PDB file of C-alpha atoms in Angstrom:
ATOM      1  CA  UNK A1069    -112.997 -39.710 184.285  1.00  0.00           C
ATOM      2  CA  UNK A1070    -113.451 -39.572 188.057  1.00  0.00           C
ATOM      3  CA  UNK A1071    -114.756 -36.003 187.732  1.00  0.00           C
ATOM      4  CA  UNK A1072    -117.254 -37.182 185.111  1.00  0.00           C
ATOM      5  CA  UNK A1073    -118.523 -39.905 187.431  1.00  0.00           C
ATOM      6  CA  UNK A1074    -118.810 -37.440 190.307  1.00  0.00           C
ATOM      7  CA  UNK A1075    -120.856 -35.025 188.186  1.00  0.00           C
ATOM      8  CA  UNK A1076    -123.592 -37.571 187.492  1.00  0.00           C
ATOM      9  CA  UNK A1077    -126.760 -37.454 189.628  1.00  0.00           C
ATOM     10  CA  UNK A1078    -126.853 -40.172 192.283  1.00  0.00           C
ATOM     11  CA  UNK A1079    -128.497 -43.257 190.816  1.00  0.00           C
ATOM     12  CA  UNK A1080    -127.687 -42.405 187.194  1.00  0.00           C
ATOM     13  CA  UNK A1081    -125.277 -45.336 186.940  1.00  0.00           C
ATOM     14  CA  UNK A1082    -126.869 -48.723 187.353  1.00  0.00           C
ATOM     15  CA  UNK A1083    -125.082 -51.931 188.439  1.00  0.00           C
ATOM     16  CA  UNK A1084    -122.798 -53.104 185.671  1.00  0.00           C
ATOM     17  CA  UNK A1085    -122.811 -49.844 183.682  1.00  0.00           C
ATOM     18  CA  UNK A1086    -119.103 -49.134 184.174  1.00  0.00           C
ATOM     19  CA  UNK A1087    -118.208 -52.704 183.263  1.00  0.00           C
ATOM     20  CA  UNK A1088    -120.552 -52.528 180.271  1.00  0.00           C
ATOM     21  CA  UNK A1089    -118.746 -49.449 179.018  1.00  0.00           C
ATOM     22  CA  UNK A1090    -115.602 -51.539 178.685  1.00  0.00           C
ATOM     23  CA  UNK A1091    -117.415 -53.754 176.165  1.00  0.00           C
ATOM     24  CA  UNK A1092    -116.548 -51.124 173.560  1.00  0.00           C
ATOM     25  CA  UNK A1093    -113.116 -52.779 173.595  1.00  0.00           C
ATOM     26  CA  UNK A1094    -114.721 -55.804 171.972  1.00  0.00           C
ATOM     27  CA  UNK A1095    -115.312 -53.636 168.926  1.00  0.00           C
ATOM     28  CA  UNK A1096    -111.571 -53.500 168.344  1.00  0.00           C
ATOM     29  CA  UNK A1097    -111.292 -57.260 167.905  1.00  0.00           C
ATOM     30  CA  UNK A1098    -107.652 -58.092 168.637  1.00  0.00           C
ATOM     31  CA  UNK A1099    -106.261 -54.565 168.311  1.00  0.00           C
ATOM     32  CA  UNK A1100    -103.472 -53.601 170.698  1.00  0.00           C
ATOM     33  CA  UNK A1101    -104.196 -51.464 173.751  1.00  0.00           C
ATOM     34  CA  UNK A1102    -102.153 -48.220 173.623  1.00  0.00           C
ATOM     35  CA  UNK A1103     -99.091 -48.235 175.878  1.00  0.00           C
ATOM     36  CA  UNK A1104    -100.400 -45.067 177.513  1.00  0.00           C
ATOM     37  CA  UNK A1105    -102.887 -47.265 179.381  1.00  0.00           C
ATOM     38  CA  UNK A1106    -100.109 -48.184 181.814  1.00  0.00           C
ATOM     39  CA  UNK A1107     -99.771 -44.532 182.767  1.00  0.00           C
ATOM     40  CA  UNK A1108    -103.544 -44.250 183.122  1.00  0.00           C
ATOM     41  CA  UNK A1109    -103.609 -47.276 185.424  1.00  0.00           C
ATOM     42  CA  UNK A1110    -100.865 -45.769 187.612  1.00  0.00           C
ATOM     43  CA  UNK A1111    -102.768 -42.479 187.798  1.00  0.00           C
ATOM     44  CA  UNK A1112    -105.938 -44.293 188.854  1.00  0.00           C
ATOM     45  CA  UNK A1113    -104.027 -46.297 191.461  1.00  0.00           C
ATOM     46  CA  UNK A1114    -102.411 -43.194 192.949  1.00  0.00           C
ATOM     47  CA  UNK A1115    -105.749 -41.403 193.072  1.00  0.00           C
ATOM     48  CA  UNK A1116    -107.561 -44.292 194.737  1.00  0.00           C
ATOM     49  CA  UNK A1117    -104.689 -44.890 197.160  1.00  0.00           C
ATOM     50  CA  UNK A1118    -105.253 -41.380 198.511  1.00  0.00           C
ATOM     51  CA  UNK A1119    -108.919 -42.035 199.313  1.00  0.00           C
ATOM     52  CA  UNK A1120    -110.100 -43.033 202.781  1.00  0.00           C
ATOM     53  CA  UNK A1121    -112.905 -45.546 203.477  1.00  0.00           C
ATOM     54  CA  UNK A1122    -115.716 -42.976 203.250  1.00  0.00           C
ATOM     55  CA  UNK A1123    -114.545 -41.638 199.875  1.00  0.00           C
ATOM     56  CA  UNK A1124    -113.889 -45.147 198.566  1.00  0.00           C
ATOM     57  CA  UNK A1125    -117.431 -46.133 199.534  1.00  0.00           C
ATOM     58  CA  UNK A1126    -118.865 -43.063 197.815  1.00  0.00           C
ATOM     59  CA  UNK A1127    -116.961 -43.770 194.589  1.00  0.00           C
ATOM     60  CA  UNK A1128    -117.817 -47.473 194.649  1.00  0.00           C
ATOM     61  CA  UNK A1129    -121.491 -46.748 195.317  1.00  0.00           C
ATOM     62  CA  UNK A1130    -121.753 -44.017 192.675  1.00  0.00           C
ATOM     63  CA  UNK A1131    -120.140 -46.237 190.034  1.00  0.00           C
ATOM     64  CA  UNK A1132    -122.700 -48.916 190.982  1.00  0.00           C
ATOM     65  CA  UNK A1133    -120.123 -51.527 191.977  1.00  0.00           C
ATOM     66  CA  UNK A1134    -121.501 -55.034 191.636  1.00  0.00           C
ATOM     67  CA  UNK A1135    -121.147 -58.043 193.903  1.00  0.00           C
ATOM     68  CA  UNK A1136    -119.072 -59.828 191.251  1.00  0.00           C
ATOM     69  CA  UNK A1137    -116.679 -56.876 190.951  1.00  0.00           C
ATOM     70  CA  UNK A1138    -116.251 -56.656 194.714  1.00  0.00           C
ATOM     71  CA  UNK A1139    -115.803 -60.423 195.026  1.00  0.00           C
ATOM     72  CA  UNK A1140    -112.959 -60.196 192.504  1.00  0.00           C
ATOM     73  CA  UNK A1141    -111.379 -57.404 194.581  1.00  0.00           C
ATOM     74  CA  UNK A1142    -111.667 -59.393 197.789  1.00  0.00           C
ATOM     75  CA  UNK A1143    -110.187 -62.513 196.179  1.00  0.00           C
ATOM     76  CA  UNK A1144    -107.299 -60.520 194.678  1.00  0.00           C
ATOM     77  CA  UNK A1145    -106.576 -58.937 198.057  1.00  0.00           C
ATOM     78  CA  UNK A1146    -106.447 -62.278 199.850  1.00  0.00           C
ATOM     79  CA  UNK A1147    -104.328 -63.837 197.105  1.00  0.00           C
ATOM     80  CA  UNK A1148    -101.865 -60.965 197.398  1.00  0.00           C
ATOM     81  CA  UNK A1149    -101.549 -61.539 201.111  1.00  0.00           C
ATOM     82  CA  UNK A1150    -100.822 -65.244 200.662  1.00  0.00           C
ATOM     83  CA  UNK A1151     -98.542 -65.384 197.639  1.00  0.00           C
ATOM     84  CA  UNK A1152     -96.251 -67.877 199.359  1.00  0.00           C
ATOM     85  CA  UNK A1153     -99.047 -70.201 200.507  1.00  0.00           C
ATOM     86  CA  UNK A1154    -102.345 -69.794 198.600  1.00  0.00           C
ATOM     87  CA  UNK A1155    -105.315 -70.875 200.688  1.00  0.00           C
ATOM     88  CA  UNK A1156    -108.087 -72.907 198.962  1.00  0.00           C
ATOM     89  CA  UNK A1157    -110.544 -71.309 201.399  1.00  0.00           C
ATOM     90  CA  UNK A1158    -109.882 -67.845 199.953  1.00  0.00           C
ATOM     91  CA  UNK A1159    -113.121 -67.987 197.955  1.00  0.00           C
ATOM     92  CA  UNK A1160    -115.138 -68.436 201.139  1.00  0.00           C
ATOM     93  CA  UNK A1161    -113.118 -65.764 202.918  1.00  0.00           C
ATOM     94  CA  UNK A1162    -113.662 -63.373 199.992  1.00  0.00           C
ATOM     95  CA  UNK A1163    -117.411 -63.970 200.151  1.00  0.00           C
ATOM     96  CA  UNK A1164    -117.365 -63.198 203.865  1.00  0.00           C
ATOM     97  CA  UNK A1165    -115.626 -59.878 203.124  1.00  0.00           C
ATOM     98  CA  UNK A1166    -118.253 -59.032 200.506  1.00  0.00           C
ATOM     99  CA  UNK A1167    -121.092 -59.859 202.915  1.00  0.00           C
ATOM    100  CA  UNK A1168    -119.542 -57.701 205.625  1.00  0.00           C
ATOM    101  CA  UNK A1169    -119.004 -54.782 203.259  1.00  0.00           C
ATOM    102  CA  UNK A1170    -122.640 -54.916 202.189  1.00  0.00           C
ATOM    103  CA  UNK A1171    -123.729 -54.593 205.821  1.00  0.00           C
ATOM    104  CA  UNK A1172    -121.128 -52.295 207.379  1.00  0.00           C
ATOM    105  CA  UNK A1173    -120.701 -48.544 207.148  1.00  0.00           C
ATOM    106  CA  UNK A1174    -117.225 -47.328 206.062  1.00  0.00           C
ATOM    107  CA  UNK A1175    -116.320 -46.353 209.639  1.00  0.00           C
ATOM    108  CA  UNK A1176    -116.515 -50.059 210.545  1.00  0.00           C
ATOM    109  CA  UNK A1177    -114.330 -51.317 207.705  1.00  0.00           C
ATOM    110  CA  UNK A1178    -111.114 -53.141 208.464  1.00  0.00           C
ATOM    111  CA  UNK A1179    -107.988 -53.166 206.322  1.00  0.00           C
ATOM    112  CA  UNK A1180    -109.163 -56.124 204.230  1.00  0.00           C
ATOM    113  CA  UNK A1181    -112.486 -54.434 203.509  1.00  0.00           C
ATOM    114  CA  UNK A1182    -110.774 -51.240 202.364  1.00  0.00           C
ATOM    115  CA  UNK A1183    -108.225 -53.133 200.264  1.00  0.00           C
ATOM    116  CA  UNK A1184    -110.972 -55.181 198.593  1.00  0.00           C
ATOM    117  CA  UNK A1185    -112.873 -52.065 197.512  1.00  0.00           C
ATOM    118  CA  UNK A1186    -109.632 -50.466 196.292  1.00  0.00           C
ATOM    119  CA  UNK A1187    -108.713 -53.533 194.233  1.00  0.00           C
ATOM    120  CA  UNK A1188    -112.165 -53.663 192.642  1.00  0.00           C
ATOM    121  CA  UNK A1189    -112.003 -49.964 191.753  1.00  0.00           C
ATOM    122  CA  UNK A1190    -108.492 -50.368 190.320  1.00  0.00           C
ATOM    123  CA  UNK A1191    -109.765 -52.993 187.938  1.00  0.00           C
ATOM    124  CA  UNK A1192    -113.036 -51.447 186.750  1.00  0.00           C
ATOM    125  CA  UNK A1193    -111.665 -47.922 186.321  1.00  0.00           C
ATOM    126  CA  UNK A1194    -108.458 -49.138 184.640  1.00  0.00           C
ATOM    127  CA  UNK A1195    -110.533 -51.192 182.202  1.00  0.00           C
ATOM    128  CA  UNK A1196    -112.624 -48.130 181.446  1.00  0.00           C
ATOM    129  CA  UNK A1197    -109.464 -46.043 180.966  1.00  0.00           C
ATOM    130  CA  UNK A1198    -108.200 -48.609 178.432  1.00  0.00           C
ATOM    131  CA  UNK A1199    -111.405 -48.209 176.455  1.00  0.00           C
ATOM    132  CA  UNK A1200    -111.219 -44.412 176.495  1.00  0.00           C
ATOM    133  CA  UNK A1201    -107.630 -44.585 175.260  1.00  0.00           C
ATOM    134  CA  UNK A1202    -108.545 -47.035 172.532  1.00  0.00           C
ATOM    135  CA  UNK A1203    -111.406 -44.815 171.412  1.00  0.00           C
ATOM    136  CA  UNK A1204    -109.083 -41.797 171.340  1.00  0.00           C
ATOM    137  CA  UNK A1205    -106.687 -43.556 168.968  1.00  0.00           C
ATOM    138  CA  UNK A1206    -109.052 -43.074 166.054  1.00  0.00           C
ATOM    139  CA  UNK A1207    -112.488 -41.730 165.245  1.00  0.00           C
ATOM    140  CA  UNK A1208    -114.984 -44.576 164.751  1.00  0.00           C
ATOM    141  CA  UNK A1209    -116.334 -44.908 161.216  1.00  0.00           C
ATOM    142  CA  UNK A1210    -119.903 -43.631 161.217  1.00  0.00           C
ATOM    143  CA  UNK A1211    -122.006 -46.207 159.399  1.00  0.00           C
ATOM    144  CA  UNK A1212    -125.322 -45.591 157.654  1.00  0.00           C
ATOM    145  CA  UNK A1213    -127.577 -47.824 159.731  1.00  0.00           C
ATOM    146  CA  UNK A1214    -130.994 -48.923 158.475  1.00  0.00           C
ATOM    147  CA  UNK A1215    -133.663 -50.720 160.488  1.00  0.00           C
ATOM    148  CA  UNK A1216    -134.012 -54.398 159.591  1.00  0.00           C
ATOM    149  CA  UNK A1217    -135.958 -57.230 161.211  1.00  0.00           C
ATOM    150  CA  UNK A1218    -135.980 -55.714 164.710  1.00  0.00           C
ATOM    151  CA  UNK A1219    -132.347 -54.609 164.502  1.00  0.00           C
ATOM    152  CA  UNK A1220    -130.062 -52.636 162.186  1.00  0.00           C
ATOM    153  CA  UNK A1221    -127.842 -53.264 159.198  1.00  0.00           C
ATOM    154  CA  UNK A1222    -125.008 -51.325 157.589  1.00  0.00           C
ATOM    155  CA  UNK A1223    -122.108 -51.938 155.221  1.00  0.00           C
ATOM    156  CA  UNK A1224    -118.617 -50.618 154.531  1.00  0.00           C
ATOM    157  CA  UNK A1225    -116.101 -51.212 151.748  1.00  0.00           C
ATOM    158  CA  UNK A1226    -112.628 -52.158 152.991  1.00  0.00           C
ATOM    159  CA  UNK A1227    -109.894 -52.990 150.493  1.00  0.00           C
ATOM    160  CA  UNK A1228    -112.486 -53.296 147.746  1.00  0.00           C
ATOM    161  CA  UNK A1229    -114.457 -55.894 149.716  1.00  0.00           C
ATOM    162  CA  UNK A1230    -117.932 -55.193 151.086  1.00  0.00           C
ATOM    163  CA  UNK A1231    -118.244 -55.843 154.816  1.00  0.00           C
ATOM    164  CA  UNK A1232    -121.788 -56.286 156.094  1.00  0.00           C
ATOM    165  CA  UNK A1233    -122.605 -55.321 159.679  1.00  0.00           C
ATOM    166  CA  UNK A1234    -125.710 -56.586 161.470  1.00  0.00           C
ATOM    167  CA  UNK A1235    -126.978 -55.555 164.889  1.00  0.00           C
ATOM    168  CA  UNK A1236    -129.623 -57.697 166.544  1.00  0.00           C
ATOM    169  CA  UNK A1237    -130.987 -58.618 169.926  1.00  0.00           C
ATOM    170  CA  UNK A1238    -128.841 -61.157 171.739  1.00  0.00           C
ATOM    171  CA  UNK A1239    -130.384 -64.584 172.126  1.00  0.00           C
ATOM    172  CA  UNK A1240    -129.100 -64.892 175.675  1.00  0.00           C
ATOM    173  CA  UNK A1241    -129.125 -61.713 177.714  1.00  0.00           C
ATOM    174  CA  UNK A1242    -126.769 -61.578 180.694  1.00  0.00           C
ATOM    175  CA  UNK A1243    -128.367 -61.823 184.108  1.00  0.00           C
ATOM    176  CA  UNK A1244    -128.883 -58.516 185.864  1.00  0.00           C
ATOM    177  CA  UNK A1245    -125.826 -57.398 187.814  1.00  0.00           C
ATOM    178  CA  UNK A1246    -126.383 -57.307 191.557  1.00  0.00           C
ATOM    179  CA  UNK A1247    -125.293 -54.106 193.326  1.00  0.00           C
ATOM    180  CA  UNK A1248    -123.306 -54.256 196.555  1.00  0.00           C
ATOM    181  CA  UNK A1249    -125.296 -51.448 198.094  1.00  0.00           C
ATOM    182  CA  UNK A1250    -129.042 -51.389 197.552  1.00  0.00           C
ATOM    183  CA  UNK A1251    -130.334 -49.328 194.670  1.00  0.00           C
ATOM    184  CA  UNK A1252    -133.737 -48.898 193.107  1.00  0.00           C
ATOM    185  CA  UNK A1253    -133.778 -51.170 190.060  1.00  0.00           C
ATOM    186  CA  UNK A1254    -134.320 -49.519 186.675  1.00  0.00           C
ATOM    187  CA  UNK A1255    -138.007 -49.342 185.747  1.00  0.00           C
ATOM    188  CA  UNK A1256    -137.437 -50.395 182.133  1.00  0.00           C
ATOM    189  CA  UNK A1257    -135.957 -53.868 181.565  1.00  0.00           C
ATOM    190  CA  UNK A1258    -132.787 -53.809 179.503  1.00  0.00           C
ATOM    191  CA  UNK A1259    -132.324 -55.622 176.219  1.00  0.00           C
ATOM    192  CA  UNK A1260    -128.899 -56.941 175.294  1.00  0.00           C
ATOM    193  CA  UNK A1261    -127.540 -56.706 171.741  1.00  0.00           C
ATOM    194  CA  UNK A1262    -124.905 -58.374 169.617  1.00  0.00           C
ATOM    195  CA  UNK A1263    -123.213 -57.373 166.373  1.00  0.00           C
ATOM    196  CA  UNK A1264    -121.779 -59.414 163.540  1.00  0.00           C
ATOM    197  CA  UNK A1265    -119.470 -58.481 160.659  1.00  0.00           C
ATOM    198  CA  UNK A1266    -119.219 -60.635 157.524  1.00  0.00           C
ATOM    199  CA  UNK A1267    -117.248 -59.999 154.336  1.00  0.00           C
ATOM    200  CA  UNK A1268    -117.325 -61.144 150.747  1.00  0.00           C
ATOM    201  CA  UNK A1269    -120.314 -62.226 148.650  1.00  0.00           C
ATOM    202  CA  UNK A1270    -120.777 -65.476 150.561  1.00  0.00           C
ATOM    203  CA  UNK A1271    -120.010 -64.119 154.000  1.00  0.00           C
ATOM    204  CA  UNK A1272    -117.690 -67.016 154.799  1.00  0.00           C
ATOM    205  CA  UNK A1273    -115.504 -64.933 157.120  1.00  0.00           C
ATOM    206  CA  UNK A1274    -117.190 -63.320 160.080  1.00  0.00           C
ATOM    207  CA  UNK A1275    -116.776 -62.007 163.594  1.00  0.00           C
ATOM    208  CA  UNK A1276    -119.463 -61.357 166.171  1.00  0.00           C
ATOM    209  CA  UNK A1277    -119.609 -60.032 169.696  1.00  0.00           C
ATOM    210  CA  UNK A1278    -122.218 -59.848 172.427  1.00  0.00           C
ATOM    211  CA  UNK A1279    -124.213 -59.600 174.491  1.00  0.00           C
ATOM    212  CA  UNK A1280    -123.739 -55.846 174.940  1.00  0.00           C
ATOM    213  CA  UNK A1281    -126.208 -54.087 177.285  1.00  0.00           C
ATOM    214  CA  UNK A1282    -127.302 -51.255 174.969  1.00  0.00           C
ATOM    215  CA  UNK A1283    -127.883 -50.811 171.246  1.00  0.00           C
ATOM    216  CA  UNK A1284    -125.896 -47.571 171.276  1.00  0.00           C
ATOM    217  CA  UNK A1285    -122.834 -49.282 172.776  1.00  0.00           C
ATOM    218  CA  UNK A1286    -123.175 -52.215 170.361  1.00  0.00           C
ATOM    219  CA  UNK A1287    -123.364 -49.898 167.335  1.00  0.00           C
ATOM    220  CA  UNK A1288    -120.371 -47.926 168.565  1.00  0.00           C
ATOM    221  CA  UNK A1289    -118.387 -51.139 169.129  1.00  0.00           C
ATOM    222  CA  UNK A1290    -119.203 -52.345 165.613  1.00  0.00           C
ATOM    223  CA  UNK A1291    -118.087 -48.993 164.155  1.00  0.00           C
ATOM    224  CA  UNK A1292    -114.829 -49.260 166.136  1.00  0.00           C
ATOM    225  CA  UNK A1293    -114.326 -52.719 164.652  1.00  0.00           C
ATOM    226  CA  UNK A1294    -114.825 -51.432 161.117  1.00  0.00           C
ATOM    227  CA  UNK A1295    -112.342 -48.634 161.843  1.00  0.00           C
ATOM    228  CA  UNK A1296    -109.750 -51.114 163.138  1.00  0.00           C
ATOM    229  CA  UNK A1297    -110.252 -53.376 160.133  1.00  0.00           C
ATOM    230  CA  UNK A1298    -109.882 -50.480 157.689  1.00  0.00           C
ATOM    231  CA  UNK A1299    -106.678 -49.359 159.412  1.00  0.00           C
ATOM    232  CA  UNK A1300    -105.216 -52.859 159.215  1.00  0.00           C
ATOM    233  CA  UNK A1301    -104.962 -53.114 162.999  1.00  0.00           C
ATOM    234  CA  UNK A1302    -106.795 -56.446 163.039  1.00  0.00           C
ATOM    235  CA  UNK A1303    -108.618 -58.915 160.822  1.00  0.00           C
ATOM    236  CA  UNK A1304    -111.732 -61.051 160.948  1.00  0.00           C
TER     237      UNK A1304
END
């Protein structure tokens, strides 16, 4: 996974892309995450632990780390340091760390700055690893999508019951993720999508998920959901 990220041209990943990739998990409804994800998380932690500030900065920048992701890392770092006596001012202290990281070069990072970036990378890459493991558990059911009313529709028969799948633009798109380190914003505005699965002739039972940043990811997530339903790993 790290090699795949490194092979991308600089600027290919936009803020929030790595986090958005984890939205595929939503397609599995309440399916269990494979136990192998623990091993993947340990591998990621060991790899990141071996990186110095300059390499951490390169990885964080090239995966388009967002301010929210880094703020979580800074907060987690401070909370870990004060397990005995949590400090209510940690939120302000975490924001100060984020502001300093946005302005300083890696050679001027202190221990807290480095730990905050590490913690943020642990989380985003481990989440992505979970998704890759989930996807590897089974091949998503390829649905026959047809264009409908600005979106797409498809159907699948599970246990003799027709399940209808609809993909449409989300009513409320998420606000654009803010990068930690300045990047040229994408020239084409993104449209968020959501999918919905209903079953039976009246469609009384349903499940929906969104917003998801791309139609391709939303379709894939819906196909993962159909696969999980057909395998009995979850229910609507």
